[in-house]
C-alpha cells in the first residue's frame, strides 16, 4: 500500500512538472517588427525633386542606375489632372495626382525582367491584354484598376486608376513625359 502511494505521488509530480513545462512553452516574448524600407521622401513638384537629386545623400534619391528617368503625366492630359506630389523610395518614384491617379516608375536596371518577375509571383492576379498593338498587364480589385507595361523598351511603369474614372490605357501614352535623372 505504501509503495502504491509513493508511485501515485511520483506520477502526480511528473504530471505536475510536465504541466508547468507546457505552460512555459505557451509563453512568448513580444517582438517588434521594423521595416527595412526607408521613409518616403516627398517633393511638391519635379523641380524640387531635381534640386534634391543634384545635392542628395539620401539613398532614396541617389541614382544607382546608369540611366534613370521619372515618368509623369503631362499637364495637358484628357483627365485634367494635376500633380500633387512625388514620393520617392529606393525602388520607385510615385507621382500622385489630384484625381487619385498614381503613376509609378520602377527603378530597375531591366524593366522587362521586373515585369516578368511580378507576373510570375502573382499568378492569376494580372491579365495580359493588348489594345491597338500596345501590350500591358491589368488587374482590377473593384476600387482600383492597375496597369503595368514596359515604356520605351526598358522602363517598368505602373498606373493605378480609380474604377470611378472612365479610362482607356491608350490615352495615357501620348500624355506621358519623362525627365532623365542621369
CSV table of N, CA and C in Angstrom, one decimal:
chain,number,residue,atom,x,y,z
A,1,UNK,N,0.8,-1.2,0.0
A,1,UNK,CA,0.0,0.0,0.0
A,1,UNK,C,0.9,1.3,0.0
A,2,UNK,N,1.9,1.3,0.8
A,2,UNK,CA,2.8,2.4,0.9
A,2,UNK,C,3.5,2.6,-0.4
A,3,UNK,N,3.9,1.5,-1.1
A,3,UNK,CA,4.6,1.6,-2.4
A,3,UNK,C,3.6,2.2,-3.5
A,4,UNK,N,2.3,1.8,-3.3
A,4,UNK,CA,1.3,2.3,-4.3
A,4,UNK,C,1.2,3.9,-4.1
A,5,UNK,N,1.2,4.3,-2.8
A,5,UNK,CA,1.0,5.8,-2.6
A,5,UNK,C,2.3,6.5,-3.1
A,6,UNK,N,3.4,5.9,-2.9
A,6,UNK,CA,4.7,6.6,-3.4
A,6,UNK,C,4.6,6.6,-4.9
A,7,UNK,N,4.2,5.6,-5.6
A,7,UNK,CA,4.1,5.5,-7.0
A,7,UNK,C,3.1,6.6,-7.5
A,8,UNK,N,1.9,6.7,-6.9
A,8,UNK,CA,1.0,7.7,-7.2
A,8,UNK,C,1.5,9.1,-7.0
A,9,UNK,N,2.3,9.3,-6.0
A,9,UNK,CA,2.9,10.6,-5.7
A,9,UNK,C,3.9,11.0,-6.8
A,10,UNK,N,4.7,10.0,-7.2
A,10,UNK,CA,5.7,10.2,-8.2
A,10,UNK,C,5.0,10.6,-9.5
A,11,UNK,N,4.0,9.8,-9.9
A,11,UNK,CA,3.2,10.1,-11.1
A,11,UNK,C,2.6,11.5,-11.1
A,12,UNK,N,2.0,11.9,-9.9
A,12,UNK,CA,1.4,13.2,-9.8
A,12,UNK,C,2.5,14.3,-9.9
A,13,UNK,N,3.7,14.1,-9.4
A,13,UNK,CA,4.7,15.1,-9.5
A,13,UNK,C,5.2,15.2,-11.0
A,14,UNK,N,5.3,14.1,-11.6
A,14,UNK,CA,5.7,14.1,-13.0
A,14,UNK,C,4.7,14.8,-13.9
A,15,UNK,N,3.4,14.5,-13.6
A,15,UNK,CA,2.4,15.2,-14.4
A,15,UNK,C,2.4,16.7,-14.1
A,16,UNK,N,2.5,17.1,-12.8
A,16,UNK,CA,2.6,18.5,-12.5
A,16,UNK,C,3.8,19.1,-13.1
A,17,UNK,N,4.9,18.5,-13.2
A,17,UNK,CA,6.1,19.0,-13.8
A,17,UNK,C,5.9,19.2,-15.3
A,18,UNK,N,5.3,18.2,-15.9
A,18,UNK,CA,5.0,18.4,-17.4
A,18,UNK,C,4.0,19.5,-17.6
A,19,UNK,N,3.1,19.7,-16.8
A,19,UNK,CA,2.1,20.8,-17.0
A,19,UNK,C,2.8,22.1,-16.9
A,20,UNK,N,3.7,22.3,-16.0
A,20,UNK,CA,4.5,23.6,-15.9
A,20,UNK,C,5.2,23.8,-17.1
A,21,UNK,N,5.9,22.8,-17.7
A,21,UNK,CA,6.6,23.0,-18.9
A,21,UNK,C,5.7,23.4,-20.1
A,22,UNK,N,4.5,22.8,-20.1
A,22,UNK,CA,3.6,23.1,-21.2
A,22,UNK,C,3.2,24.6,-21.1
A,23,UNK,N,2.9,25.0,-19.9
A,23,UNK,CA,2.5,26.4,-19.6
A,23,UNK,C,3.7,27.3,-20.0
A,24,UNK,N,4.9,27.0,-19.7
A,24,UNK,CA,6.1,27.8,-20.1
A,24,UNK,C,6.3,27.9,-21.6
A,25,UNK,N,6.0,26.8,-22.3
A,25,UNK,CA,6.1,26.8,-23.7
A,25,UNK,C,5.1,27.7,-24.4
A,26,UNK,N,4.0,27.9,-23.7
A,26,UNK,CA,2.9,28.8,-24.3
A,26,UNK,C,3.3,30.3,-24.2
A,27,UNK,N,4.1,30.6,-23.2
A,27,UNK,CA,4.5,32.0,-23.0
A,27,UNK,C,5.4,32.4,-24.2
A,28,UNK,N,5.2,33.6,-24.7
A,28,UNK,CA,6.0,34.0,-25.8
A,28,UNK,C,6.4,35.5,-25.5
A,29,UNK,N,7.5,35.8,-26.0
A,29,UNK,CA,8.0,37.2,-25.9
A,29,UNK,C,7.3,38.0,-27.1
A,30,UNK,N,7.1,39.3,-26.8
A,30,UNK,CA,6.6,40.1,-27.8
A,30,UNK,C,7.7,40.6,-28.7
A,31,UNK,N,7.5,40.7,-30.0
A,31,UNK,CA,8.6,41.2,-30.9
A,31,UNK,C,8.1,42.4,-31.6
A,32,UNK,N,9.1,43.2,-31.9
A,32,UNK,CA,8.8,44.4,-32.7
A,32,UNK,C,9.4,44.2,-34.1
A,33,UNK,N,8.5,44.3,-35.1
A,33,UNK,CA,9.0,44.2,-36.5
A,33,UNK,C,9.2,45.5,-37.0
A,34,UNK,N,10.4,45.7,-37.5
A,34,UNK,CA,10.8,47.0,-38.1
A,34,UNK,C,10.9,46.9,-39.6
A,35,UNK,N,10.5,47.9,-40.3
A,35,UNK,CA,10.6,47.9,-41.7
A,35,UNK,C,12.0,48.2,-42.2
A,36,UNK,N,12.4,47.5,-43.2
A,36,UNK,CA,13.7,47.8,-43.8
A,36,UNK,C,13.7,48.8,-44.9
A,37,UNK,N,12.5,49.2,-45.3
A,37,UNK,CA,12.3,50.3,-46.3
A,37,UNK,C,12.5,51.6,-45.6
A,38,UNK,N,13.0,52.5,-46.4
A,38,UNK,CA,13.2,53.9,-45.8
A,38,UNK,C,11.8,54.6,-45.9
A,39,UNK,N,11.7,55.7,-45.2
A,39,UNK,CA,10.5,56.5,-45.2
A,39,UNK,C,10.5,57.2,-46.6
A,40,UNK,N,9.2,57.6,-47.0
A,40,UNK,CA,9.1,58.3,-48.2
A,40,UNK,C,9.8,59.6,-48.2
A,41,UNK,N,10.4,60.0,-49.3
A,41,UNK,CA,10.9,61.4,-49.5
A,41,UNK,C,9.8,62.0,-50.4
A,42,UNK,N,9.2,63.1,-50.0
A,42,UNK,CA,8.1,63.7,-50.7
A,42,UNK,C,8.5,65.1,-51.3
A,43,UNK,N,8.2,65.3,-52.5
A,43,UNK,CA,8.5,66.5,-53.2
A,43,UNK,C,7.2,67.1,-53.8
A,44,UNK,N,7.1,68.4,-53.8
A,44,UNK,CA,5.9,69.0,-54.3
A,44,UNK,C,5.8,69.1,-55.8
A,45,UNK,N,7.0,69.0,-56.5
A,45,UNK,CA,7.0,69.1,-58.0
A,45,UNK,C,8.3,68.5,-58.5
A,46,UNK,N,8.4,68.5,-59.8
A,46,UNK,CA,9.6,67.9,-60.4
A,46,UNK,C,10.8,68.8,-60.1
A,47,UNK,N,10.7,70.1,-60.1
A,47,UNK,CA,11.8,71.0,-59.8
A,47,UNK,C,12.4,70.7,-58.5
A,48,UNK,N,11.6,70.5,-57.5
A,48,UNK,CA,12.1,70.2,-56.1
A,48,UNK,C,12.8,68.9,-56.1
A,49,UNK,N,12.3,67.9,-56.8
A,49,UNK,CA,13.0,66.6,-56.9
A,49,UNK,C,14.3,66.7,-57.5
A,50,UNK,N,14.4,67.4,-58.7
A,50,UNK,CA,15.6,67.6,-59.4
A,50,UNK,C,16.7,68.3,-58.6
A,51,UNK,N,16.3,69.4,-57.8
A,51,UNK,CA,17.2,70.1,-57.0
A,51,UNK,C,17.8,69.1,-55.9
A,52,UNK,N,16.9,68.4,-55.3
A,52,UNK,CA,17.3,67.4,-54.3
A,52,UNK,C,18.2,66.3,-54.9
A,53,UNK,N,17.9,65.9,-56.1
A,53,UNK,CA,18.6,64.9,-56.7
A,53,UNK,C,20.1,65.3,-57.0
A,54,UNK,N,20.3,66.6,-57.2
A,54,UNK,CA,21.6,67.1,-57.5
A,54,UNK,C,22.5,67.1,-56.3
A,55,UNK,N,21.9,67.3,-55.1
A,55,UNK,CA,22.7,67.5,-53.9
A,55,UNK,C,22.5,66.4,-52.8
A,56,UNK,N,21.7,65.4,-53.1
A,56,UNK,CA,21.2,64.4,-52.1
A,56,UNK,C,22.3,63.5,-51.7
A,57,UNK,N,22.1,63.1,-50.4
A,57,UNK,CA,22.9,61.9,-49.9
A,57,UNK,C,21.9,60.8,-49.5
A,58,UNK,N,20.6,61.0,-49.6
A,58,UNK,CA,19.6,60.0,-49.2
A,58,UNK,C,19.6,58.9,-50.3
A,59,UNK,N,19.5,57.7,-49.8
A,59,UNK,CA,19.5,56.5,-50.7
A,59,UNK,C,18.3,56.6,-51.6
A,60,UNK,N,17.2,57.3,-51.2
A,60,UNK,CA,16.0,57.3,-52.0
A,60,UNK,C,16.2,58.1,-53.3
A,61,UNK,N,16.9,59.2,-53.3
A,61,UNK,CA,17.1,60.0,-54.5
A,61,UNK,C,18.4,59.8,-55.2
A,62,UNK,N,19.3,59.2,-54.5
A,62,UNK,CA,20.6,58.9,-55.2
A,62,UNK,C,20.5,57.9,-56.3
A,63,UNK,N,20.9,58.2,-57.4
A,63,UNK,CA,20.8,57.3,-58.6
A,63,UNK,C,21.8,56.2,-58.5
A,64,UNK,N,21.3,55.0,-58.7
A,64,UNK,CA,22.3,53.8,-58.7
A,64,UNK,C,22.3,53.2,-60.1
A,65,UNK,N,21.5,53.7,-61.0
A,65,UNK,CA,21.5,53.1,-62.4
A,65,UNK,C,22.2,54.0,-63.3
A,66,UNK,N,22.7,53.4,-64.4
A,66,UNK,CA,23.4,54.2,-65.4
A,66,UNK,C,22.5,55.2,-66.1
A,67,UNK,N,21.3,54.7,-66.4
A,67,UNK,CA,20.2,55.6,-67.0
A,67,UNK,C,19.0,55.5,-66.1
A,68,UNK,N,18.5,56.6,-65.6
A,68,UNK,CA,17.4,56.6,-64.8
A,68,UNK,C,16.5,57.8,-65.2
A,69,UNK,N,15.2,57.5,-65.2
A,69,UNK,CA,14.2,58.5,-65.5
A,69,UNK,C,13.0,58.4,-64.6
A,70,UNK,N,12.2,59.5,-64.6
A,70,UNK,CA,11.0,59.5,-63.9
A,70,UNK,C,9.9,59.9,-64.9
A,71,UNK,N,8.8,59.1,-65.0
A,71,UNK,CA,7.8,59.4,-65.9
A,71,UNK,C,6.6,60.2,-65.2
A,72,UNK,N,6.0,61.1,-65.9
A,72,UNK,CA,4.9,61.9,-65.3
A,72,UNK,C,3.8,62.0,-66.4
A,73,UNK,N,2.6,62.3,-65.9
A,73,UNK,CA,1.5,62.7,-66.8
A,73,UNK,C,1.6,64.2,-67.1
A,74,UNK,N,1.7,64.5,-68.4
A,74,UNK,CA,1.8,65.9,-68.8
A,74,UNK,C,0.6,66.7,-68.3
A,75,UNK,N,0.8,68.0,-68.1
A,75,UNK,CA,-0.2,68.9,-67.6
A,75,UNK,C,-1.4,69.0,-68.5
A,76,UNK,N,-1.2,68.8,-69.8
A,76,UNK,CA,-2.3,68.8,-70.8
A,76,UNK,C,-2.7,67.4,-71.0
A,77,UNK,N,-3.6,66.9,-70.2
A,77,UNK,CA,-4.0,65.5,-70.3
A,77,UNK,C,-5.5,65.4,-70.4
A,78,UNK,N,-6.1,64.3,-70.9
A,78,UNK,CA,-7.5,64.2,-71.0
A,78,UNK,C,-8.3,64.2,-69.8
A,79,UNK,N,-7.7,64.0,-68.6
A,79,UNK,CA,-8.4,63.9,-67.3
A,79,UNK,C,-8.4,65.2,-66.5
A,80,UNK,N,-7.7,66.2,-67.1
A,80,UNK,CA,-7.5,67.5,-66.3
A,80,UNK,C,-6.9,67.3,-64.9
A,81,UNK,N,-6.0,66.4,-64.8
A,81,UNK,CA,-5.4,66.1,-63.5
A,81,UNK,C,-4.1,66.8,-63.4
A,82,UNK,N,-3.8,67.1,-62.1
A,82,UNK,CA,-2.5,67.8,-61.8
A,82,UNK,C,-1.7,67.1,-60.8
A,83,UNK,N,-0.4,67.2,-60.9
A,83,UNK,CA,0.5,66.5,-60.0
A,83,UNK,C,0.3,67.2,-58.6
A,84,UNK,N,0.1,66.3,-57.6
A,84,UNK,CA,0.1,66.8,-56.2
A,84,UNK,C,1.4,66.7,-55.5
A,85,UNK,N,2.1,65.6,-55.7
A,85,UNK,CA,3.5,65.4,-55.2
A,85,UNK,C,4.1,64.2,-55.8
A,86,UNK,N,5.4,64.1,-55.5
A,86,UNK,CA,6.2,62.9,-56.0
A,86,UNK,C,6.8,62.3,-54.7
A,87,UNK,N,6.5,61.0,-54.5
A,87,UNK,CA,7.1,60.3,-53.4
A,87,UNK,C,8.1,59.4,-53.9
A,88,UNK,N,9.3,59.3,-53.2
A,88,UNK,CA,10.4,58.5,-53.7
A,88,UNK,C,10.8,57.6,-52.6
A,89,UNK,N,11.1,56.4,-53.1
A,89,UNK,CA,11.7,55.3,-52.2
A,89,UNK,C,12.8,54.7,-53.1
A,90,UNK,N,13.6,53.8,-52.5
A,90,UNK,CA,14.7,53.2,-53.2
A,90,UNK,C,14.2,52.5,-54.5
A,91,UNK,N,13.0,51.9,-54.5
A,91,UNK,CA,12.6,51.1,-55.6
A,91,UNK,C,11.7,51.8,-56.6
A,92,UNK,N,11.2,53.0,-56.3
A,92,UNK,CA,10.3,53.6,-57.3
A,92,UNK,C,10.1,55.0,-57.0
A,93,UNK,N,9.6,55.7,-58.1
A,93,UNK,CA,9.1,57.1,-58.0
A,93,UNK,C,7.6,56.9,-58.1
A,94,UNK,N,6.8,57.6,-57.2
A,94,UNK,CA,5.3,57.5,-57.3
A,94,UNK,C,4.8,59.0,-57.4
A,95,UNK,N,4.3,59.2,-58.6
A,95,UNK,CA,3.7,60.5,-58.9
A,95,UNK,C,2.2,60.5,-58.5
A,96,UNK,N,1.8,61.3,-57.6
A,96,UNK,CA,0.4,61.3,-57.1
A,96,UNK,C,-0.3,62.5,-57.7
A,97,UNK,N,-1.5,62.2,-58.2
A,97,UNK,CA,-2.3,63.2,-58.9
A,97,UNK,C,-3.6,63.6,-58.1
A,98,UNK,N,-4.2,64.7,-58.4
A,98,UNK,CA,-5.3,65.2,-57.7
A,98,UNK,C,-6.6,64.4,-58.0
A,99,UNK,N,-6.6,63.5,-58.9
A,99,UNK,CA,-7.8,62.7,-59.2
A,99,UNK,C,-7.5,61.2,-58.7
A,100,UNK,N,-6.6,61.1,-57.9
A,100,UNK,CA,-6.2,59.8,-57.3
A,100,UNK,C,-5.5,58.8,-58.2
A,101,UNK,N,-5.0,59.3,-59.4
A,101,UNK,CA,-4.1,58.5,-60.2
A,101,UNK,C,-2.8,58.4,-59.4
A,102,UNK,N,-2.1,57.3,-59.6
A,102,UNK,CA,-0.7,57.2,-59.1
A,102,UNK,C,0.1,56.5,-60.2
A,103,UNK,N,1.1,57.2,-60.7
A,103,UNK,CA,2.0,56.7,-61.7
A,103,UNK,C,3.3,56.3,-61.1
A,104,UNK,N,3.7,55.0,-61.1
A,104,UNK,CA,4.9,54.5,-60.6
A,104,UNK,C,5.9,54.3,-61.7
A,105,UNK,N,7.1,54.8,-61.5
A,105,UNK,CA,8.3,54.5,-62.3
A,105,UNK,C,9.2,53.6,-61.5
A,106,UNK,N,9.2,52.3,-61.8
A,106,UNK,CA,10.0,51.4,-61.0
A,106,UNK,C,11.5,51.6,-61.4
A,107,UNK,N,12.3,51.7,-60.4
A,107,UNK,CA,13.7,51.9,-60.5
A,107,UNK,C,14.5,50.6,-60.7
A,108,UNK,N,14.4,50.1,-61.9
A,108,UNK,CA,15.1,48.8,-62.2
A,108,UNK,C,16.0,48.9,-63.3
A,109,UNK,N,17.1,48.1,-63.3
A,109,UNK,CA,18.0,48.2,-64.4
A,109,UNK,C,17.4,47.5,-65.7
A,110,UNK,N,16.5,46.6,-65.4
A,110,UNK,CA,15.8,45.9,-66.5
A,110,UNK,C,14.3,45.8,-66.2
A,111,UNK,N,13.5,46.7,-66.8
A,111,UNK,CA,12.1,46.7,-66.5
A,111,UNK,C,11.4,45.5,-67.0
A,112,UNK,N,11.8,44.9,-68.1
A,112,UNK,CA,11.2,43.7,-68.6
A,112,UNK,C,11.3,42.5,-67.6
A,113,UNK,N,12.5,42.3,-67.1
A,113,UNK,CA,12.7,41.3,-66.1
A,113,UNK,C,11.9,41.5,-64.8
A,114,UNK,N,11.8,42.8,-64.4
A,114,UNK,CA,10.9,43.2,-63.3
A,114,UNK,C,9.5,42.9,-63.5
A,115,UNK,N,9.0,43.2,-64.7
A,115,UNK,CA,7.6,42.8,-65.0
A,115,UNK,C,7.4,41.3,-65.1
A,116,UNK,N,8.3,40.6,-65.7
A,116,UNK,CA,8.2,39.1,-65.7
A,116,UNK,C,8.1,38.6,-64.3
A,117,UNK,N,9.0,39.1,-63.4
A,117,UNK,CA,9.0,38.7,-62.0
A,117,UNK,C,7.7,38.9,-61.3
A,118,UNK,N,7.1,40.1,-61.5
A,118,UNK,CA,5.8,40.5,-60.9
A,118,UNK,C,4.7,39.6,-61.4
A,119,UNK,N,4.7,39.3,-62.7
A,119,UNK,CA,3.6,38.4,-63.2
A,119,UNK,C,3.8,37.0,-62.7
A,120,UNK,N,5.0,36.5,-62.7
A,120,UNK,CA,5.3,35.1,-62.2
A,120,UNK,C,4.9,35.0,-60.7
A,121,UNK,N,5.2,36.0,-59.9
A,121,UNK,CA,5.0,35.9,-58.5
A,121,UNK,C,3.6,36.2,-58.1
A,122,UNK,N,2.7,36.6,-59.0
A,122,UNK,CA,1.3,36.9,-58.7
A,122,UNK,C,0.4,36.2,-59.7
A,123,UNK,N,0.5,34.8,-59.7
A,123,UNK,CA,-0.3,34.1,-60.7
A,123,UNK,C,-1.8,34.3,-60.6
A,124,UNK,N,-2.4,34.6,-61.8
A,124,UNK,CA,-3.8,34.9,-61.8
A,124,UNK,C,-4.2,36.3,-61.4
A,125,UNK,N,-3.3,37.1,-60.9
A,125,UNK,CA,-3.7,38.4,-60.4
A,125,UNK,C,-3.6,39.4,-61.6
A,126,UNK,N,-2.8,39.2,-62.6
A,126,UNK,CA,-2.6,40.1,-63.7
A,126,UNK,C,-3.0,39.4,-65.0
A,127,UNK,N,-3.8,40.1,-65.8
A,127,UNK,CA,-4.2,39.6,-67.1
A,127,UNK,C,-3.5,40.4,-68.2
A,128,UNK,N,-2.9,39.6,-69.1
A,128,UNK,CA,-2.2,40.2,-70.2
A,128,UNK,C,-3.2,40.6,-71.2
A,129,UNK,N,-3.1,41.9,-71.7
A,129,UNK,CA,-4.0,42.4,-72.7
A,129,UNK,C,-3.3,43.2,-73.7
A,130,UNK,N,-3.9,43.4,-74.9
A,130,UNK,CA,-3.4,44.1,-76.0
A,130,UNK,C,-4.5,45.1,-76.4
A,131,UNK,N,-4.1,46.4,-76.6
A,131,UNK,CA,-5.0,47.4,-77.1
A,131,UNK,C,-4.3,48.2,-78.2
A,132,UNK,N,-4.8,48.1,-79.4
A,132,UNK,CA,-4.1,48.7,-80.6
A,132,UNK,C,-2.6,48.4,-80.6
A,133,UNK,N,-2.3,47.2,-80.5
A,133,UNK,CA,-0.9,46.7,-80.5
A,133,UNK,C,-0.1,47.1,-79.3
A,134,UNK,N,-0.7,47.7,-78.3
A,134,UNK,CA,0.0,48.1,-77.1
A,134,UNK,C,-0.2,47.0,-76.1
A,135,UNK,N,0.8,46.4,-75.6
A,135,UNK,CA,0.7,45.2,-74.6
A,135,UNK,C,0.9,45.7,-73.2
A,136,UNK,N,0.1,45.2,-72.3
A,136,UNK,CA,0.2,45.6,-70.9
A,136,UNK,C,-0.5,44.5,-70.0
A,137,UNK,N,-0.3,44.6,-68.7
A,137,UNK,CA,-0.9,43.7,-67.8
A,137,UNK,C,-1.9,44.6,-67.0
A,138,UNK,N,-3.0,43.9,-66.6
A,138,UNK,CA,-4.1,44.6,-66.0
A,138,UNK,C,-4.7,43.8,-64.8
A,139,UNK,N,-5.1,44.6,-63.8
A,139,UNK,CA,-5.9,43.9,-62.7
A,139,UNK,C,-6.9,45.0,-62.2
A,140,UNK,N,-7.9,44.5,-61.5
A,140,UNK,CA,-9.0,45.4,-61.0
A,140,UNK,C,-9.5,44.7,-59.7
A,141,UNK,N,-9.3,45.4,-58.6
A,141,UNK,CA,-9.8,44.9,-57.3
A,141,UNK,C,-11.1,45.5,-56.9
A,142,UNK,N,-11.8,46.1,-57.8
A,142,UNK,CA,-13.1,46.7,-57.5
A,142,UNK,C,-13.1,48.2,-57.2
A,143,UNK,N,-12.0,48.6,-56.7
A,143,UNK,CA,-11.9,50.1,-56.4
A,143,UNK,C,-10.7,50.7,-57.2
A,144,UNK,N,-9.8,49.9,-57.6
A,144,UNK,CA,-8.6,50.4,-58.4
A,144,UNK,C,-8.3,49.5,-59.6
A,145,UNK,N,-8.1,50.2,-60.7
A,145,UNK,CA,-7.5,49.5,-61.9
A,145,UNK,C,-6.0,49.7,-61.9
A,146,UNK,N,-5.3,48.6,-62.1
A,146,UNK,CA,-3.8,48.6,-62.1
A,146,UNK,C,-3.3,48.2,-63.4
A,147,UNK,N,-2.5,49.1,-64.1
A,147,UNK,CA,-1.9,48.8,-65.4
A,147,UNK,C,-0.4,48.7,-65.2
A,148,UNK,N,0.2,47.7,-65.8
A,148,UNK,CA,1.7,47.6,-65.8
A,148,UNK,C,2.1,47.4,-67.3
A,149,UNK,N,3.2,48.1,-67.7
A,149,UNK,CA,3.7,48.0,-69.0
A,149,UNK,C,5.2,48.4,-69.1
A,150,UNK,N,5.8,48.1,-70.2
A,150,UNK,CA,7.2,48.5,-70.4
A,150,UNK,C,7.2,49.7,-71.3
A,151,UNK,N,7.8,50.8,-70.9
A,151,UNK,CA,7.8,52.0,-71.7
A,151,UNK,C,9.2,52.2,-72.3
A,152,UNK,N,9.2,52.6,-73.5
A,152,UNK,CA,10.5,52.9,-74.2
A,152,UNK,C,11.5,51.7,-74.2
A,153,UNK,N,10.9,50.5,-74.1
A,153,UNK,CA,11.7,49.3,-74.2
A,153,UNK,C,12.5,48.9,-73.0
A,154,UNK,N,12.5,49.7,-71.9
A,154,UNK,CA,13.3,49.4,-70.8
A,154,UNK,C,12.7,49.8,-69.4
A,155,UNK,N,11.7,50.6,-69.3
A,155,UNK,CA,11.2,51.2,-68.1
A,155,UNK,C,9.9,50.5,-67.7
A,156,UNK,N,9.8,50.0,-66.5
A,156,UNK,CA,8.6,49.4,-66.0
A,156,UNK,C,7.7,50.5,-65.3
A,157,UNK,N,6.5,50.7,-65.9
A,157,UNK,CA,5.6,51.7,-65.4
A,157,UNK,C,4.4,51.0,-64.9
A,158,UNK,N,3.8,51.6,-63.9
A,158,UNK,CA,2.6,51.1,-63.3
A,158,UNK,C,1.6,52.3,-63.0
A,159,UNK,N,0.4,52.2,-63.4
A,159,UNK,CA,-0.6,53.2,-63.2
A,159,UNK,C,-1.8,52.7,-62.5
A,160,UNK,N,-2.1,53.3,-61.3
A,160,UNK,CA,-3.3,53.0,-60.6
A,160,UNK,C,-4.3,54.0,-60.8
A,161,UNK,N,-5.5,53.6,-61.2
A,161,UNK,CA,-6.6,54.5,-61.6
A,161,UNK,C,-7.9,54.1,-60.8
A,162,UNK,N,-8.6,55.0,-60.2
A,162,UNK,CA,-9.8,54.6,-59.5
A,162,UNK,C,-10.8,54.1,-60.5
A,163,UNK,N,-11.6,53.1,-60.2
A,163,UNK,CA,-12.6,52.5,-61.1
A,163,UNK,C,-13.7,53.5,-61.4
A,164,UNK,N,-13.8,54.5,-60.6
A,164,UNK,CA,-14.9,55.5,-60.9
A,164,UNK,C,-14.5,56.4,-62.1
A,165,UNK,N,-13.3,56.4,-62.5
A,165,UNK,CA,-12.9,57.2,-63.7
A,165,UNK,C,-12.9,56.4,-64.9
A,166,UNK,N,-13.6,57.0,-66.0
A,166,UNK,CA,-13.6,56.3,-67.3
A,166,UNK,C,-12.2,56.5,-67.9
A,167,UNK,N,-11.6,55.3,-68.3
A,167,UNK,CA,-10.2,55.4,-68.6
A,167,UNK,C,-9.9,54.4,-69.7
A,168,UNK,N,-9.1,54.8,-70.7
A,168,UNK,CA,-8.5,54.0,-71.7
A,168,UNK,C,-7.0,54.1,-71.7
A,169,UNK,N,-6.3,53.0,-71.5
A,169,UNK,CA,-4.9,53.0,-71.4
A,169,UNK,C,-4.2,53.7,-72.6
A,170,UNK,N,-4.8,53.6,-73.8
A,170,UNK,CA,-4.1,54.3,-74.9
A,170,UNK,C,-4.1,55.8,-74.8
A,171,UNK,N,-5.0,56.4,-74.0
A,171,UNK,CA,-5.0,57.8,-73.8
A,171,UNK,C,-3.8,58.3,-72.9
A,172,UNK,N,-3.3,57.4,-72.1
A,172,UNK,CA,-2.2,57.8,-71.2
A,172,UNK,C,-0.8,57.9,-72.0
A,173,UNK,N,-0.7,57.1,-73.0
A,173,UNK,CA,0.6,57.0,-73.7
A,173,UNK,C,1.0,58.4,-74.3
A,174,UNK,N,0.2,59.1,-75.0
A,174,UNK,CA,0.6,60.4,-75.5
A,174,UNK,C,0.7,61.4,-74.4
A,175,UNK,N,0.1,61.2,-73.3
A,175,UNK,CA,0.1,62.2,-72.2
A,175,UNK,C,1.3,62.0,-71.3
A,176,UNK,N,2.2,61.0,-71.6
A,176,UNK,CA,3.4,60.8,-70.7
A,176,UNK,C,4.5,61.7,-71.1
A,177,UNK,N,5.3,62.1,-70.2
A,177,UNK,CA,6.6,62.7,-70.4
A,177,UNK,C,7.5,62.2,-69.4
A,178,UNK,N,8.8,62.4,-69.6
A,178,UNK,CA,9.8,61.9,-68.7
A,178,UNK,C,10.9,62.9,-68.5
A,179,UNK,N,11.6,62.8,-67.4
A,179,UNK,CA,12.7,63.6,-67.0
A,179,UNK,C,13.9,62.6,-66.8
A,180,UNK,N,15.0,62.8,-67.5
A,180,UNK,CA,16.1,62.0,-67.2
A,180,UNK,C,16.8,62.5,-65.9
A,181,UNK,N,17.2,61.5,-65.1
A,181,UNK,CA,17.9,61.9,-63.9
A,181,UNK,C,19.4,61.7,-63.9
A,182,UNK,N,19.8,61.1,-65.0
A,182,UNK,CA,21.3,60.9,-65.2
A,182,UNK,C,21.6,61.1,-66.6
